[in-house]
Short mmCIF file of N, CA and C in Angstrom, two decimals:
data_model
loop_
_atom_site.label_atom_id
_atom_site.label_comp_id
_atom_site.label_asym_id
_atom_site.label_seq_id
_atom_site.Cartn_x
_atom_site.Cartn_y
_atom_site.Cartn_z
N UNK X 44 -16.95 17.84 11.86
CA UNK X 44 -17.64 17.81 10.61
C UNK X 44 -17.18 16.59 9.80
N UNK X 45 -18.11 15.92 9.39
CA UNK X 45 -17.99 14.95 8.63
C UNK X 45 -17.50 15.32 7.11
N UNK X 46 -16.28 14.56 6.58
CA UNK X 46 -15.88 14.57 4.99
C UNK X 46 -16.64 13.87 4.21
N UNK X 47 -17.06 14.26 3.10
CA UNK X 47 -18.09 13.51 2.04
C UNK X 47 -16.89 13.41 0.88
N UNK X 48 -17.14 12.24 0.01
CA UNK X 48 -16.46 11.66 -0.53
C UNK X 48 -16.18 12.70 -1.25
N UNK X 49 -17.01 13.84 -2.08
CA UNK X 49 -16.32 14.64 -2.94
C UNK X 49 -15.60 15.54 -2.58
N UNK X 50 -15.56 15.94 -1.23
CA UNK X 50 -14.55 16.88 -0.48
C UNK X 50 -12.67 16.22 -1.09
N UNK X 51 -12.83 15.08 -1.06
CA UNK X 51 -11.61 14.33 -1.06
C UNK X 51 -11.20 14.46 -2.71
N UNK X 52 -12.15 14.22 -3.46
CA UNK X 52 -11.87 14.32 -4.97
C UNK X 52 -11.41 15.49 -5.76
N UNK X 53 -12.50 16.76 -4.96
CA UNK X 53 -12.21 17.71 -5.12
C UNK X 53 -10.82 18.64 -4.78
N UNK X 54 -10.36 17.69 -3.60
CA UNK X 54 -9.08 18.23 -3.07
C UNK X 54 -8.11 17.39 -4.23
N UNK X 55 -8.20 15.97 -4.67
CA UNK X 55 -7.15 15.53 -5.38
C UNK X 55 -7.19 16.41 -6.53
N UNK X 56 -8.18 16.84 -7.10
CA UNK X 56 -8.60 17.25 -8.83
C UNK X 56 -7.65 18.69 -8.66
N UNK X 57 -7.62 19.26 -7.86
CA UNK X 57 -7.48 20.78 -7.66
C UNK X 57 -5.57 20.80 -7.85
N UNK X 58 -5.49 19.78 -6.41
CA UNK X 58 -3.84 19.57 -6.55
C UNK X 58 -3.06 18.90 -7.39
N UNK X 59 -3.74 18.20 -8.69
CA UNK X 59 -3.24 17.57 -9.86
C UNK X 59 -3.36 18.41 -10.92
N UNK X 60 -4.73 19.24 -10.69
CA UNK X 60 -4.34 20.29 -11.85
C UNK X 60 -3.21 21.38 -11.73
N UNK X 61 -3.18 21.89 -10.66
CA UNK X 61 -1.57 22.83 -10.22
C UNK X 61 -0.36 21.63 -10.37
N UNK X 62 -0.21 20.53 -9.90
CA UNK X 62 0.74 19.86 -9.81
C UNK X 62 0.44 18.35 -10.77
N UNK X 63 0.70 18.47 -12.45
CA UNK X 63 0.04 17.45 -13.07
C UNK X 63 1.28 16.38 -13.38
N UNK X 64 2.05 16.13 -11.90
CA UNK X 64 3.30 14.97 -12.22
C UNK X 64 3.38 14.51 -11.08
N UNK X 65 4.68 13.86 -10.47
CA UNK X 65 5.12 13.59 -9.22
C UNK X 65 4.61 14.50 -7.98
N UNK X 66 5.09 15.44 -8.13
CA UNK X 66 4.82 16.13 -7.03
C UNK X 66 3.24 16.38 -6.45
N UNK X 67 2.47 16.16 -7.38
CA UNK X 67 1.11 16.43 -7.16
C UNK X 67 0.67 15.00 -6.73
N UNK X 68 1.15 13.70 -6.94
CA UNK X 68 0.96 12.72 -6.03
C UNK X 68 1.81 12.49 -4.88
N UNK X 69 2.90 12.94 -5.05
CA UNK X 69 3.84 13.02 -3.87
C UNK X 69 3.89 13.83 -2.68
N UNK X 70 4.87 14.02 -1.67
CA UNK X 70 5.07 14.66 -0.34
C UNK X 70 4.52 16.25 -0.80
N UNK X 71 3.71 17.09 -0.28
CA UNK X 71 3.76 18.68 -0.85
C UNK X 71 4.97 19.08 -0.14
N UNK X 72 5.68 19.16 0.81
CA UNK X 72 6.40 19.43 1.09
C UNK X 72 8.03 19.32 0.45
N UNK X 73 7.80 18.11 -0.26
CA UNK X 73 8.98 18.04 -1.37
C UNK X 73 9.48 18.61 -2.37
N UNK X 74 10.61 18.76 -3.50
CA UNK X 74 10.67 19.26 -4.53
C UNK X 74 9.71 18.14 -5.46
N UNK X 75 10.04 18.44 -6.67
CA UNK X 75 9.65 17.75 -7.90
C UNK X 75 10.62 16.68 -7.94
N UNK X 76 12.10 17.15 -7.83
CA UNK X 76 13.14 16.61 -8.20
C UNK X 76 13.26 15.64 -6.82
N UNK X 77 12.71 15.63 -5.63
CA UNK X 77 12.83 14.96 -4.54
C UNK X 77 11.80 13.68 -4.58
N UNK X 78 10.77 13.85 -4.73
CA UNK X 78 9.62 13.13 -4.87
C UNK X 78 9.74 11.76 -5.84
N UNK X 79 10.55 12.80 -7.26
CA UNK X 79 11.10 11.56 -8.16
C UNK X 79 11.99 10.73 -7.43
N UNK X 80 12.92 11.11 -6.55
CA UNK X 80 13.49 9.97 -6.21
C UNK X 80 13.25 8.90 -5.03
N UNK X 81 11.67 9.41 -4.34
CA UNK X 81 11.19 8.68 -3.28
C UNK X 81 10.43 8.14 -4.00
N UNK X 82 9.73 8.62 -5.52
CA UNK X 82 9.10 6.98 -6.17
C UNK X 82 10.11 6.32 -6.69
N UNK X 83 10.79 6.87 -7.29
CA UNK X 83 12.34 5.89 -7.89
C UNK X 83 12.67 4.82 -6.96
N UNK X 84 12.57 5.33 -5.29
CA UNK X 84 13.03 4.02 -4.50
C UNK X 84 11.96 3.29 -4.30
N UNK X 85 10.49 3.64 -4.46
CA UNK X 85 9.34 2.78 -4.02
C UNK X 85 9.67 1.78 -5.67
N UNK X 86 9.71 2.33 -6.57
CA UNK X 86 9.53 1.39 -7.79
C UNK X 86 10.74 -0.33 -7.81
N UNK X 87 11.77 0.90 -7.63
CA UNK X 87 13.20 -0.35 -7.08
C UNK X 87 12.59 -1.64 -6.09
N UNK X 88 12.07 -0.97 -5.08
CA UNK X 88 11.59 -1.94 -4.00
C UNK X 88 10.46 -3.19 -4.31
N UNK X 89 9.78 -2.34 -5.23
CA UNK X 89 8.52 -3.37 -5.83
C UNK X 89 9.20 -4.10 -6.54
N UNK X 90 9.86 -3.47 -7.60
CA UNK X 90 10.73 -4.99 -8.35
C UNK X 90 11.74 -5.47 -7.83
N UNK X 91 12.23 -5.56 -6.54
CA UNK X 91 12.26 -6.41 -5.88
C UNK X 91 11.62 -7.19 -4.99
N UNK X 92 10.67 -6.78 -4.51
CA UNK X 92 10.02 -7.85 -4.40
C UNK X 92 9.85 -8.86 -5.63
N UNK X 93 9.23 -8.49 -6.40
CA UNK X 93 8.32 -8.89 -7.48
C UNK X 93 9.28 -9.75 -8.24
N UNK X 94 10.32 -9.56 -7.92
CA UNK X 94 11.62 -10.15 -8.53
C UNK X 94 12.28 -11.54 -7.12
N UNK X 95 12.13 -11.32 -6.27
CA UNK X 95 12.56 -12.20 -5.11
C UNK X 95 11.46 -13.25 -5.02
N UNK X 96 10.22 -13.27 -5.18
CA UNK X 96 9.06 -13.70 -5.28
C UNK X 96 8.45 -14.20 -6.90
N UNK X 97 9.94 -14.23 -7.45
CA UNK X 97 9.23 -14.44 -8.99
C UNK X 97 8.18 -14.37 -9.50
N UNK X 98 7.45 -13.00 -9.31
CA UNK X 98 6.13 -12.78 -9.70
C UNK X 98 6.62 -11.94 -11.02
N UNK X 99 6.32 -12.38 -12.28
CA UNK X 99 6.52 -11.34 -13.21
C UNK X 99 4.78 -10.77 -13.71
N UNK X 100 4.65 -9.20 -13.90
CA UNK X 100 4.03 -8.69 -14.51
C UNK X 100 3.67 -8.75 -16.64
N UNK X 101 4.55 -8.45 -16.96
CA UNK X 101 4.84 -9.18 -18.23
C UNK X 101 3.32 -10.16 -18.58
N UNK X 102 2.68 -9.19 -19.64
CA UNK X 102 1.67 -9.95 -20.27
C UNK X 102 0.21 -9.98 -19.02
N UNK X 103 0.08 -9.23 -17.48
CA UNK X 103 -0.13 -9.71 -16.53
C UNK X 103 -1.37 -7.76 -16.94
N UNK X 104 -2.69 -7.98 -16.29
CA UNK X 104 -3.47 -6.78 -16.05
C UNK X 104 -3.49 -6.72 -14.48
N UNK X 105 -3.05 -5.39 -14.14
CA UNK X 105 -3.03 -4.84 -12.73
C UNK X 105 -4.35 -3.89 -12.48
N UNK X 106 -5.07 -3.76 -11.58
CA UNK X 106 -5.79 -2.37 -11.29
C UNK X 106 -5.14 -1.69 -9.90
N UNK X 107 -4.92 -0.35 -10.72
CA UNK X 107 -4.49 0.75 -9.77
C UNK X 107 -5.25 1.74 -9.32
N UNK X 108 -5.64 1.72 -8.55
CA UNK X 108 -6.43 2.21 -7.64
C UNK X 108 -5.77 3.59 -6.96
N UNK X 109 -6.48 4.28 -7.53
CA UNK X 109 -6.24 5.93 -6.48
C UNK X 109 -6.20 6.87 -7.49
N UNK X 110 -5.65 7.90 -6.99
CA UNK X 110 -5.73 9.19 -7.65
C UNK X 110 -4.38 9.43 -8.06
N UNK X 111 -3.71 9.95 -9.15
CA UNK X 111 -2.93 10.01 -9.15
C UNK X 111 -2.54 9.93 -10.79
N UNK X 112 -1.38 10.30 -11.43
CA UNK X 112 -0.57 10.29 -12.54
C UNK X 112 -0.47 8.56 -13.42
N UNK X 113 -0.77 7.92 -12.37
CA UNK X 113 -0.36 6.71 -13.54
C UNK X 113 0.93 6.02 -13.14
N UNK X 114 1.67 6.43 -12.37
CA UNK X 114 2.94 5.59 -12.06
C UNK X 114 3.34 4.54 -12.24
N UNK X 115 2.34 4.04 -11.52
CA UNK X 115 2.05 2.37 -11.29
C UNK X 115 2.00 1.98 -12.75
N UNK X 116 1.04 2.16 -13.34
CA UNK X 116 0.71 1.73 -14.69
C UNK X 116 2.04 1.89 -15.26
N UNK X 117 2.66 2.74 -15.50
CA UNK X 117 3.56 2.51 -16.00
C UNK X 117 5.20 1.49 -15.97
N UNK X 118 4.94 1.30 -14.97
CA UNK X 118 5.87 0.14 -14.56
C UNK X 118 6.42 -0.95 -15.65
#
C-alpha cells in the first residue's frame, strides 16, 4: 500500500500532540531526559562545524524544514 503525504502528517501531528518537546521529535524509544542529550550532542557538533568552517549564523535567516519543535530555530 502506498503512503499519501497526509498519512505522514497525520502521524507527526498526533505524536507532537502526546509528545509536545524533545521526545516527540526524538528516538520513541528514549527518555525525555535521553533525547535531550542526543540533541545536546547534535547541537555541539553543528557548532562545530559551523565554528571550524567559520560560518557564523549571527544576523544570518535559516529555513528549517520538517516537523518538529523548533530546535533548530532556536540555535
Amino acid at each position: 500500500m502506498k503512503r499519501r503525504a497526509t498519512d505522514y502528517r497525520h502521524y507527526w501531528e498526533r505524536r507532537l500532540i502526546r509528545h509536545p518537546n524533545l521526545k516527540g521529535t526524538g528516538h520513541r524509544a528514549f527518555s525525555l531526559a535521553y533525547n535531550r542529550v542526543l540533541y545536546q550532542a547534535q547541537r555541539d557538533c553543528l557548532e562545530l562545524v559551523l565554528a571550524r568552517h567559520q560560518i557564523s549564523l549571527q544576523g544570518k535567516r535559516v529555513l528549517d524544514i520538517g516537523s518538529g519543535t523548533g530546535f533548530y530555530v532556536q540555535l
